[in-house]
Amino acid sequence: MSKLNPYEIKKDFKILQQKVNDELLVYLDNAATTQKPQQVLEAVRNYYEQDNANVHRGIHTLAEKATVAYEKAREDVRKFLNAENVAEVLFTRGTTTSLNWVVQSFGEMFVTKGDEILISVMEHHANILPWQQLAKKTGATLEYIELKNGELDLDMAFEKITSRTKIVSLAHVSNVLGVVNPVEKLIDYAHEKGAVFVLDAAQSTPHRKLDVRKLDVDFLAFSGHKMLAPTGIGVLYGKCKWLDQMKPVEFGGEMIDFVTREDATFKELPWKFEAGTPNIAGAIGMAAAIHYLQGIGFDSIEAHEKELVEYVFPKLQEIGGLVIHGPEEVEKHTGVISFNLKGIHPHDVATALDMQGVAVRAGNHCAQPLIQSLNEVSVLRASFYIYNTREDCDKLVESILAAKEFFDHGVV
Ligand code: 7TS
């Protein structure tokens, strides 16, 4: 494994070379969305400049080129996930759409009154609200796994997976606590009990190597924009044995075989799910992002983020009044650190940090049940990626200290 060089990587990201409020930008909001390297922007630009056409319908040369590029992107995603078949890779708008498709298709077909759906209190709203709606519609019960010492209560997870459980749907990595859930064990156990496992991989796919066959997960959802790709493109992976039985969620052009006035037959997988003109440029951008990340290597990416967290965590812990959420052990944290500064509203801190060029997020992070269980209304979050450096960490700490000084004593 070669060591990642964030200074070299940073050169590929023009956006990071700008000043914000007269200070060089330190971008630490990567869990919300990542920046895009020149290689991804060029792939999108080349597509629009040279190959732009609609896919799957034209006979002309550009239509053929666009179709080949779009389907090649699907094959690249298949390899990236180690899925068995390209039929298992559906392009969506992002994690939210992917999870909604699982709920609206698989959920509505297979979940009935009396069934249980198991999620956790640390889920993003995208992995809560669709299940709430399904529970209301079907009479199924929505069950939650709680936290213990800042991470998933594993004993409770095993207790709550029973023969009544139809679906277990969990985040791989929490977008607030940054903890990695030990989903491997839970997937096997869910299968023993006859449940289907859905993995929200929005915060893990950009940072660690995933293998859907090794995981044996039934469905997996992620977004391109959190892994250097454009917004508006994401993936739903599903095992063929489920997707084959499932009905499409959206209907219209592209997904049909034959249409009469009364009825229609649908294309085979994966196209039966992809109604309408897809995000062709997004898929091509996502393939370029995958190549870029694979060029660096996921072992190096993980090691780099671990190094940054181990560097900054103790420095944050030393700041008086700063409380880090999640487990106390630094090794349990990935590149997402959430915290509060006692007595100062997170939005005020985030504004003060922005004045110093440091971009962090403050709020409920679309995880209100989690924020409630932390007894907070809002938290600050710094999230790291491949282009962040130790200097970025130092700047974060310095800017928090300056903000604290300002709000405590009115001076910077
Ligand atoms: N699941 C998790 C774990 C997430 O972190 C997010 C986005 C989503 C689902 C939804 O992804 P989308 O691409 O469909 O929006 N999380 C965040 C965040 O933490 N800050 O902004 C978006």
Short mmCIF file of C-alpha atoms and ligand atoms in Angstrom, two decimals:
data_model
loop_
_atom_site.label_atom_id
_atom_site.label_comp_id
_atom_site.label_asym_id
_atom_site.label_seq_id
_atom_site.Cartn_x
_atom_site.Cartn_y
_atom_site.Cartn_z
CA MET A 1 0.00 0.00 0.00
CA SER A 2 1.48 3.34 -0.98
CA LYS A 3 0.89 6.32 1.24
CA LEU A 4 -1.56 8.87 -0.07
CA ASN A 5 -0.17 12.36 -0.67
CA PRO A 6 -2.96 14.87 0.06
CA TYR A 7 -0.85 17.79 -1.18
CA GLU A 8 -0.57 16.22 -4.64
CA ILE A 9 -4.25 15.24 -4.60
CA LYS A 10 -5.30 18.76 -3.64
CA LYS A 11 -3.81 20.02 -6.92
CA ASP A 12 -6.56 18.16 -8.80
CA PHE A 13 -9.23 20.20 -7.00
CA LYS A 14 -9.25 23.77 -8.27
CA ILE A 15 -12.06 24.72 -5.89
CA LEU A 16 -9.80 24.07 -2.91
CA GLN A 17 -7.29 26.63 -4.14
CA GLN A 18 -9.63 29.55 -3.51
CA LYS A 19 -9.83 31.92 -0.58
CA VAL A 20 -12.99 32.20 1.47
CA ASN A 21 -13.24 35.31 3.62
CA ASP A 22 -9.59 36.09 2.80
CA GLU A 23 -8.39 32.72 4.09
CA LEU A 24 -7.43 29.65 2.06
CA LEU A 25 -10.45 27.36 2.06
CA VAL A 26 -10.31 24.40 4.42
CA TYR A 27 -13.14 22.16 3.30
CA LEU A 28 -14.31 19.86 6.09
CA ASP A 29 -17.89 19.17 4.99
CA ASN A 30 -17.16 16.02 3.03
CA ALA A 31 -19.89 13.94 4.64
CA ALA A 32 -22.39 16.35 3.05
CA THR A 33 -20.70 16.30 -0.34
CA THR A 34 -17.16 16.03 -1.65
CA GLN A 35 -15.39 18.24 -4.17
CA LYS A 36 -14.80 17.06 -7.74
CA PRO A 37 -11.33 16.56 -9.25
CA GLN A 38 -10.39 17.80 -12.73
CA GLN A 39 -10.47 14.19 -13.98
CA VAL A 40 -14.19 13.88 -13.17
CA LEU A 41 -15.01 17.32 -14.54
CA GLU A 42 -13.11 16.48 -17.74
CA ALA A 43 -14.96 13.18 -18.19
CA VAL A 44 -18.29 15.03 -17.94
CA ARG A 45 -17.07 17.81 -20.22
CA ASN A 46 -15.72 15.36 -22.83
CA TYR A 47 -19.02 13.54 -22.84
CA TYR A 48 -20.98 16.75 -23.45
CA GLU A 49 -18.45 18.04 -26.00
CA GLN A 50 -18.07 14.83 -27.99
CA ASP A 51 -20.69 12.17 -27.32
CA ASN A 52 -23.85 13.84 -26.01
CA ALA A 53 -26.99 12.02 -27.16
CA ASN A 54 -29.81 10.10 -25.55
CA VAL A 55 -29.16 6.46 -24.69
CA HIS A 56 -30.79 3.19 -25.74
CA ARG A 57 -32.88 4.70 -28.52
CA GLY A 58 -30.83 6.21 -31.31
CA ILE A 59 -29.27 4.49 -34.28
CA HIS A 60 -26.87 7.31 -34.99
CA THR A 61 -23.21 7.31 -33.98
CA LEU A 62 -23.47 9.67 -31.02
CA ALA A 63 -26.41 7.74 -29.59
CA GLU A 64 -24.33 4.59 -29.81
CA LYS A 65 -21.32 6.25 -28.16
CA ALA A 66 -23.45 7.66 -25.33
CA THR A 67 -25.09 4.27 -24.76
CA VAL A 68 -21.73 2.49 -24.69
CA ALA A 69 -20.31 5.04 -22.21
CA TYR A 70 -23.39 4.83 -19.95
CA GLU A 71 -23.38 1.02 -19.89
CA LYS A 72 -19.60 0.97 -19.42
CA ALA A 73 -20.14 3.11 -16.32
CA ARG A 74 -22.58 0.49 -15.05
CA GLU A 75 -19.97 -2.22 -15.63
CA ASP A 76 -17.40 -0.10 -13.75
CA VAL A 77 -19.79 0.16 -10.80
CA ARG A 78 -20.39 -3.60 -10.94
CA LYS A 79 -16.66 -4.25 -10.70
CA PHE A 80 -16.29 -1.62 -7.98
CA LEU A 81 -18.91 -3.39 -5.84
CA ASN A 82 -17.88 -6.87 -7.00
CA ALA A 83 -21.50 -7.53 -7.94
CA GLU A 84 -22.10 -10.71 -9.91
CA ASN A 85 -24.08 -9.15 -12.72
CA VAL A 86 -24.62 -5.68 -14.23
CA ALA A 87 -28.34 -6.40 -13.96
CA GLU A 88 -27.94 -5.82 -10.22
CA VAL A 89 -26.70 -2.23 -10.67
CA LEU A 90 -29.47 0.35 -10.98
CA PHE A 91 -28.64 4.00 -11.52
CA THR A 92 -30.69 6.33 -9.32
CA ARG A 93 -30.53 9.97 -8.24
CA GLY A 94 -28.72 9.04 -5.03
CA THR A 95 -29.04 7.16 -1.75
CA THR A 96 -32.42 8.71 -0.95
CA THR A 97 -33.96 7.51 -4.22
CA SER A 98 -32.28 4.10 -3.88
CA LEU A 99 -33.77 3.54 -0.43
CA ASN A 100 -37.18 4.82 -1.53
CA TRP A 101 -37.15 2.32 -4.41
CA VAL A 102 -36.43 -0.57 -2.03
CA VAL A 103 -39.29 0.53 0.19
CA GLN A 104 -41.79 1.29 -2.56
CA SER A 105 -41.09 -1.84 -4.56
CA PHE A 106 -39.71 -4.60 -2.34
CA GLY A 107 -41.32 -3.23 0.84
CA GLU A 108 -44.80 -2.82 -0.58
CA MET A 109 -44.68 -6.27 -2.19
CA PHE A 110 -43.32 -8.29 0.70
CA VAL A 111 -44.06 -6.49 4.00
CA THR A 112 -47.42 -7.11 5.63
CA LYS A 113 -49.24 -6.38 8.90
CA GLY A 114 -47.46 -7.81 11.92
CA ASP A 115 -44.02 -7.82 10.25
CA GLU A 116 -41.20 -5.87 11.84
CA ILE A 117 -38.79 -3.50 10.12
CA LEU A 118 -35.61 -2.89 12.10
CA ILE A 119 -33.51 0.25 11.77
CA SER A 120 -31.36 2.17 14.28
CA VAL A 121 -31.56 5.51 16.02
CA MET A 122 -28.44 6.69 14.16
CA GLU A 123 -30.02 6.52 10.70
CA HIS A 124 -30.16 9.43 8.26
CA HIS A 125 -33.75 10.53 7.55
CA ALA A 126 -33.44 8.83 4.14
CA ASN A 127 -33.33 5.52 6.00
CA ILE A 128 -36.13 6.39 8.43
CA LEU A 129 -38.92 8.24 6.65
CA PRO A 130 -39.56 5.76 3.83
CA TRP A 131 -39.84 2.95 6.41
CA GLN A 132 -42.18 5.05 8.56
CA GLN A 133 -44.44 5.47 5.55
CA LEU A 134 -44.30 1.76 4.77
CA ALA A 135 -45.15 0.85 8.38
CA LYS A 136 -48.16 3.18 8.28
CA LYS A 137 -49.35 1.78 4.97
CA THR A 138 -48.93 -1.91 5.80
CA GLY A 139 -49.45 -2.08 9.58
CA ALA A 140 -45.91 -3.35 10.07
CA THR A 141 -43.96 -2.19 13.15
CA LEU A 142 -40.88 0.00 12.92
CA GLU A 143 -38.32 -1.03 15.56
CA TYR A 144 -35.17 0.85 16.56
CA ILE A 145 -31.77 -0.30 17.79
CA GLU A 146 -30.48 2.25 20.34
CA LEU A 147 -26.98 3.50 21.10
CA LYS A 148 -24.70 2.18 23.82
CA ASN A 149 -21.52 4.13 24.72
CA GLY A 150 -21.92 6.20 21.57
CA GLU A 151 -22.20 3.30 19.14
CA LEU A 152 -24.77 0.76 18.00
CA ASP A 153 -25.98 -1.43 20.87
CA LEU A 154 -25.01 -4.74 19.32
CA ASP A 155 -26.69 -6.89 22.00
CA MET A 156 -29.94 -5.06 21.33
CA ALA A 157 -29.45 -5.52 17.60
CA PHE A 158 -29.16 -9.30 17.96
CA GLU A 159 -32.12 -9.38 20.37
CA LYS A 160 -34.33 -7.41 18.03
CA ILE A 161 -33.65 -9.51 14.95
CA THR A 162 -36.26 -12.25 15.30
CA SER A 163 -38.38 -14.41 13.04
CA ARG A 164 -40.86 -11.48 12.89
CA THR A 165 -38.21 -9.22 11.33
CA LYS A 166 -38.78 -8.83 7.61
CA ILE A 167 -36.20 -6.17 6.88
CA VAL A 168 -33.11 -4.83 8.64
CA SER A 169 -31.90 -1.54 7.19
CA LEU A 170 -28.81 0.09 8.66
CA ALA A 171 -26.19 2.68 7.90
CA HIS A 172 -22.76 1.17 7.35
CA VAL A 173 -21.12 4.33 8.73
CA SER A 174 -23.02 6.98 10.68
CA ASN A 175 -23.01 10.42 9.08
CA VAL A 176 -22.88 12.02 12.54
CA LEU A 177 -20.95 9.68 14.84
CA GLY A 178 -18.60 8.36 12.19
CA VAL A 179 -18.74 4.88 13.74
CA VAL A 180 -18.63 1.80 11.53
CA ASN A 181 -21.42 -0.63 12.26
CA PRO A 182 -20.35 -4.30 12.29
CA VAL A 183 -22.82 -5.16 9.57
CA GLU A 184 -21.08 -8.37 8.46
CA LYS A 185 -22.23 -10.20 11.61
CA LEU A 186 -25.68 -8.64 11.46
CA ILE A 187 -26.24 -9.53 7.81
CA ASP A 188 -25.52 -13.21 8.50
CA TYR A 189 -27.74 -13.20 11.57
CA ALA A 190 -30.59 -11.43 9.73
CA HIS A 191 -30.41 -14.07 7.01
CA GLU A 192 -30.51 -16.88 9.61
CA LYS A 193 -33.76 -15.36 10.88
CA GLY A 194 -35.17 -15.02 7.36
CA ALA A 195 -34.85 -11.22 7.10
CA VAL A 196 -33.59 -9.18 4.19
CA PHE A 197 -30.70 -6.74 4.82
CA VAL A 198 -30.52 -3.25 3.31
CA LEU A 199 -27.25 -1.35 3.70
CA ASP A 200 -27.14 2.44 3.55
CA ALA A 201 -23.57 2.78 2.32
CA ALA A 202 -23.69 6.54 1.63
CA GLN A 203 -20.89 7.18 4.14
CA SER A 204 -18.85 4.04 3.57
CA THR A 205 -18.60 3.61 -0.21
CA PRO A 206 -16.39 6.72 -0.59
CA HIS A 207 -13.97 5.61 2.12
CA ARG A 208 -13.55 1.82 2.18
CA LYS A 209 -13.51 -1.14 -0.15
CA LEU A 210 -16.90 -2.82 -0.32
CA ASP A 211 -17.72 -6.22 -1.72
CA VAL A 212 -21.42 -6.96 -2.00
CA ARG A 213 -20.80 -10.67 -2.53
CA LYS A 214 -18.58 -10.99 0.53
CA LEU A 215 -21.09 -8.97 2.57
CA ASP A 216 -23.92 -11.02 1.09
CA VAL A 217 -26.11 -7.93 1.43
CA ASP A 218 -29.53 -7.95 -0.29
CA PHE A 219 -29.62 -4.24 -1.18
CA LEU A 220 -27.01 -1.49 -0.96
CA ALA A 221 -27.48 2.23 -1.62
CA PHE A 222 -24.98 5.02 -2.19
CA SER A 223 -24.57 8.48 -3.75
CA GLY A 224 -21.99 9.58 -6.29
CA HIS A 225 -21.61 13.10 -4.94
CA LYS A 226 -20.09 11.89 -1.66
CA MET A 227 -17.30 10.14 -3.60
CA LEU A 228 -16.09 12.86 -6.01
CA ALA A 229 -18.81 12.32 -8.64
CA PRO A 230 -21.46 14.86 -9.68
CA THR A 231 -24.71 15.34 -7.80
CA GLY A 232 -27.85 13.61 -9.05
CA ILE A 233 -26.34 10.16 -9.61
CA GLY A 234 -26.38 7.22 -7.25
CA VAL A 235 -26.75 3.48 -7.20
CA LEU A 236 -29.08 0.86 -5.90
CA TYR A 237 -27.47 -2.57 -5.84
CA GLY A 238 -29.91 -5.43 -5.39
CA LYS A 239 -29.58 -9.18 -5.65
CA CYS A 240 -31.10 -10.43 -8.90
CA LYS A 241 -33.28 -12.88 -6.98
CA TRP A 242 -35.14 -9.86 -5.49
CA LEU A 243 -34.95 -7.37 -8.37
CA ASP A 244 -36.35 -9.97 -10.76
CA GLN A 245 -39.50 -10.26 -8.67
CA MET A 246 -39.87 -6.54 -7.99
CA LYS A 247 -42.12 -4.11 -9.83
CA PRO A 248 -40.68 -0.87 -11.21
CA VAL A 249 -41.35 2.23 -9.13
CA GLU A 250 -41.49 4.65 -12.04
CA PHE A 251 -43.09 4.10 -15.43
CA GLY A 252 -42.56 5.74 -18.80
CA GLY A 253 -40.04 5.76 -21.61
CA GLU A 254 -36.85 3.67 -21.69
CA MET A 255 -38.17 0.94 -19.38
CA ILE A 256 -40.71 -0.73 -21.67
CA ASP A 257 -40.68 -3.53 -24.22
CA PHE A 258 -44.11 -3.16 -25.77
CA VAL A 259 -47.03 -0.86 -25.04
CA THR A 260 -50.69 -1.18 -25.99
CA ARG A 261 -53.54 1.16 -25.02
CA GLU A 262 -54.31 -0.93 -21.96
CA ASP A 263 -51.05 -2.45 -20.85
CA ALA A 264 -47.30 -2.71 -21.25
CA THR A 265 -44.48 -5.17 -20.87
CA PHE A 266 -41.23 -4.08 -19.31
CA LYS A 267 -37.59 -4.45 -20.27
CA GLU A 268 -35.38 -6.84 -18.37
CA LEU A 269 -33.08 -5.81 -15.53
CA PRO A 270 -31.62 -3.32 -14.91
CA TRP A 271 -33.52 -1.15 -17.41
CA LYS A 272 -37.03 -1.94 -16.14
CA PHE A 273 -36.28 0.33 -13.17
CA GLU A 274 -34.80 3.22 -15.12
CA ALA A 275 -37.76 5.12 -16.57
CA GLY A 276 -37.03 8.27 -18.56
CA THR A 277 -33.75 9.75 -19.75
CA PRO A 278 -31.15 8.84 -17.16
CA ASN A 279 -28.34 10.99 -15.80
CA ILE A 280 -25.89 9.90 -18.48
CA ALA A 281 -23.23 12.50 -17.69
CA GLY A 282 -23.60 11.70 -13.98
CA ALA A 283 -22.98 8.00 -14.57
CA ILE A 284 -19.91 8.79 -16.69
CA GLY A 285 -18.68 11.18 -13.98
CA MET A 286 -19.23 8.48 -11.38
CA ALA A 287 -17.14 6.00 -13.36
CA ALA A 288 -14.35 8.60 -13.59
CA ALA A 289 -14.59 9.15 -9.81
CA ILE A 290 -14.34 5.41 -9.17
CA HIS A 291 -11.22 5.21 -11.33
CA TYR A 292 -9.70 8.17 -9.53
CA LEU A 293 -10.34 6.61 -6.10
CA GLN A 294 -9.12 3.19 -7.24
CA GLY A 295 -5.98 4.86 -8.56
CA ILE A 296 -5.27 6.08 -5.02
CA GLY A 297 -6.40 2.78 -3.47
CA PHE A 298 -8.99 2.31 -0.75
CA ASP A 299 -6.45 0.97 1.76
CA SER A 300 -4.49 4.21 1.40
CA ILE A 301 -7.68 6.29 1.69
CA GLU A 302 -8.69 4.52 4.91
CA ALA A 303 -5.18 4.82 6.35
CA HIS A 304 -5.01 8.54 5.53
CA GLU A 305 -8.34 9.33 7.18
CA LYS A 306 -7.38 7.27 10.22
CA GLU A 307 -4.12 9.20 10.50
CA LEU A 308 -5.92 12.56 10.32
CA VAL A 309 -8.48 11.54 12.93
CA GLU A 310 -5.79 10.21 15.27
CA TYR A 311 -3.96 13.51 14.84
CA VAL A 312 -6.89 15.88 15.41
CA PHE A 313 -8.97 13.93 17.94
CA PRO A 314 -6.71 14.51 20.99
CA LYS A 315 -6.29 18.17 20.01
CA LEU A 316 -10.07 18.59 19.97
CA GLN A 317 -10.39 16.72 23.28
CA GLU A 318 -8.01 19.25 24.87
CA ILE A 319 -10.32 22.19 24.07
CA GLY A 320 -12.21 23.12 27.24
CA GLY A 321 -15.97 22.70 26.91
CA LEU A 322 -15.72 20.72 23.68
CA VAL A 323 -17.68 17.47 23.77
CA ILE A 324 -17.12 14.89 21.03
CA HIS A 325 -20.10 12.65 20.30
CA GLY A 326 -19.81 8.92 19.83
CA PRO A 327 -17.41 6.48 21.46
CA GLU A 328 -14.52 7.77 23.59
CA GLU A 329 -11.98 5.60 21.78
CA VAL A 330 -10.40 7.42 18.86
CA GLU A 331 -9.93 4.15 16.92
CA LYS A 332 -13.71 3.77 16.69
CA HIS A 333 -14.04 7.04 14.77
CA THR A 334 -13.72 7.27 11.00
CA GLY A 335 -13.24 10.62 9.26
CA VAL A 336 -16.42 12.16 10.67
CA ILE A 337 -16.24 13.94 14.03
CA SER A 338 -19.27 15.61 15.60
CA PHE A 339 -19.03 17.86 18.61
CA ASN A 340 -20.54 20.69 20.61
CA LEU A 341 -18.93 23.61 22.38
CA LYS A 342 -20.70 24.07 25.69
CA GLY A 343 -22.73 27.26 25.87
CA ILE A 344 -22.20 28.31 22.23
CA HIS A 345 -24.74 27.54 19.53
CA PRO A 346 -23.29 25.34 16.75
CA HIS A 347 -24.51 27.76 14.08
CA ASP A 348 -22.54 30.56 15.73
CA VAL A 349 -19.43 28.39 15.83
CA ALA A 350 -19.88 27.35 12.18
CA THR A 351 -20.25 31.00 11.17
CA ALA A 352 -17.13 31.95 13.10
CA LEU A 353 -15.24 29.07 11.45
CA ASP A 354 -16.45 30.16 8.02
CA MET A 355 -15.08 33.64 8.71
CA GLN A 356 -11.71 31.90 9.02
CA GLY A 357 -12.17 29.91 5.80
CA VAL A 358 -13.10 26.65 7.52
CA ALA A 359 -16.22 24.90 6.16
CA VAL A 360 -17.94 22.58 8.63
CA ARG A 361 -21.58 21.70 8.97
CA ALA A 362 -23.85 22.61 11.89
CA GLY A 363 -27.38 21.35 12.38
CA ASN A 364 -29.23 18.11 12.84
CA HIS A 365 -27.54 16.44 9.83
CA CYS A 366 -30.84 14.90 8.72
CA ALA A 367 -30.65 12.62 11.74
CA GLN A 368 -33.06 14.19 14.22
CA PRO A 369 -33.80 11.03 16.25
CA LEU A 370 -30.04 10.64 16.80
CA ILE A 371 -29.55 14.29 17.74
CA GLN A 372 -32.47 13.96 20.19
CA SER A 373 -30.88 10.89 21.75
CA LEU A 374 -27.66 12.89 22.20
CA ASN A 375 -29.75 15.50 24.06
CA GLU A 376 -28.75 18.20 21.61
CA VAL A 377 -30.71 20.29 19.12
CA SER A 378 -27.82 20.82 16.79
CA VAL A 379 -24.22 19.62 16.51
CA LEU A 380 -21.09 20.64 14.63
CA ARG A 381 -19.46 18.19 12.28
CA ALA A 382 -16.03 18.11 10.66
CA SER A 383 -15.62 15.44 8.01
CA PHE A 384 -12.39 14.60 6.22
CA TYR A 385 -11.41 13.20 2.86
CA ILE A 386 -8.44 12.43 0.63
CA TYR A 387 -7.38 16.07 0.09
CA ASN A 388 -7.37 17.07 3.75
CA THR A 389 -4.04 17.58 5.45
CA ARG A 390 -2.64 17.94 8.97
CA GLU A 391 -2.55 21.68 8.33
CA ASP A 392 -6.32 21.56 7.73
CA CYS A 393 -6.67 19.83 11.10
CA ASP A 394 -4.52 22.49 12.77
CA LYS A 395 -6.61 25.21 11.15
CA LEU A 396 -9.79 23.57 12.46
CA VAL A 397 -8.44 23.49 16.01
CA GLU A 398 -7.09 27.06 15.80
CA SER A 399 -10.35 28.40 14.42
CA ILE A 400 -12.39 26.66 17.13
CA LEU A 401 -10.13 28.16 19.79
CA ALA A 402 -10.53 31.61 18.22
CA ALA A 403 -14.31 31.18 18.06
CA LYS A 404 -14.38 30.11 21.69
CA GLU A 405 -12.30 33.11 22.68
CA PHE A 406 -14.62 35.40 20.78
CA PHE A 407 -17.85 34.02 22.22
CA ASP A 408 -16.45 33.67 25.74
CA HIS A 409 -14.71 37.06 25.88
CA GLY A 410 -15.76 38.98 22.77
CA VAL A 411 -12.25 38.95 21.25
CA VAL A 412 -10.61 37.00 18.46
N1 7TS B 1 -27.68 8.08 4.21
C1 7TS B 1 -26.63 8.63 4.84
C2 7TS B 1 -25.90 7.83 5.88
C3 7TS B 1 -26.21 9.93 4.51
O1 7TS B 1 -25.17 10.46 5.14
C4 7TS B 1 -26.93 10.65 3.52
C5 7TS B 1 -26.58 12.07 3.19
C6 7TS B 1 -27.99 10.02 2.88
C7 7TS B 1 -28.35 8.74 3.26
C8 7TS B 1 -28.75 10.69 1.78
O2 7TS B 1 -27.94 10.85 0.68
P1 7TS B 1 -28.44 11.72 -0.58
O3 7TS B 1 -27.23 11.78 -1.45
O4 7TS B 1 -29.56 10.99 -1.19
O5 7TS B 1 -28.83 13.06 -0.04
N2 7TS B 1 -25.96 12.79 4.23
C9 7TS B 1 -25.75 14.11 4.31
C10 7TS B 1 -25.11 14.69 5.38
O6 7TS B 1 -24.68 14.06 6.34
N3 7TS B 1 -25.04 16.02 5.19
O7 7TS B 1 -25.63 16.30 4.03
C11 7TS B 1 -26.08 15.12 3.46
#
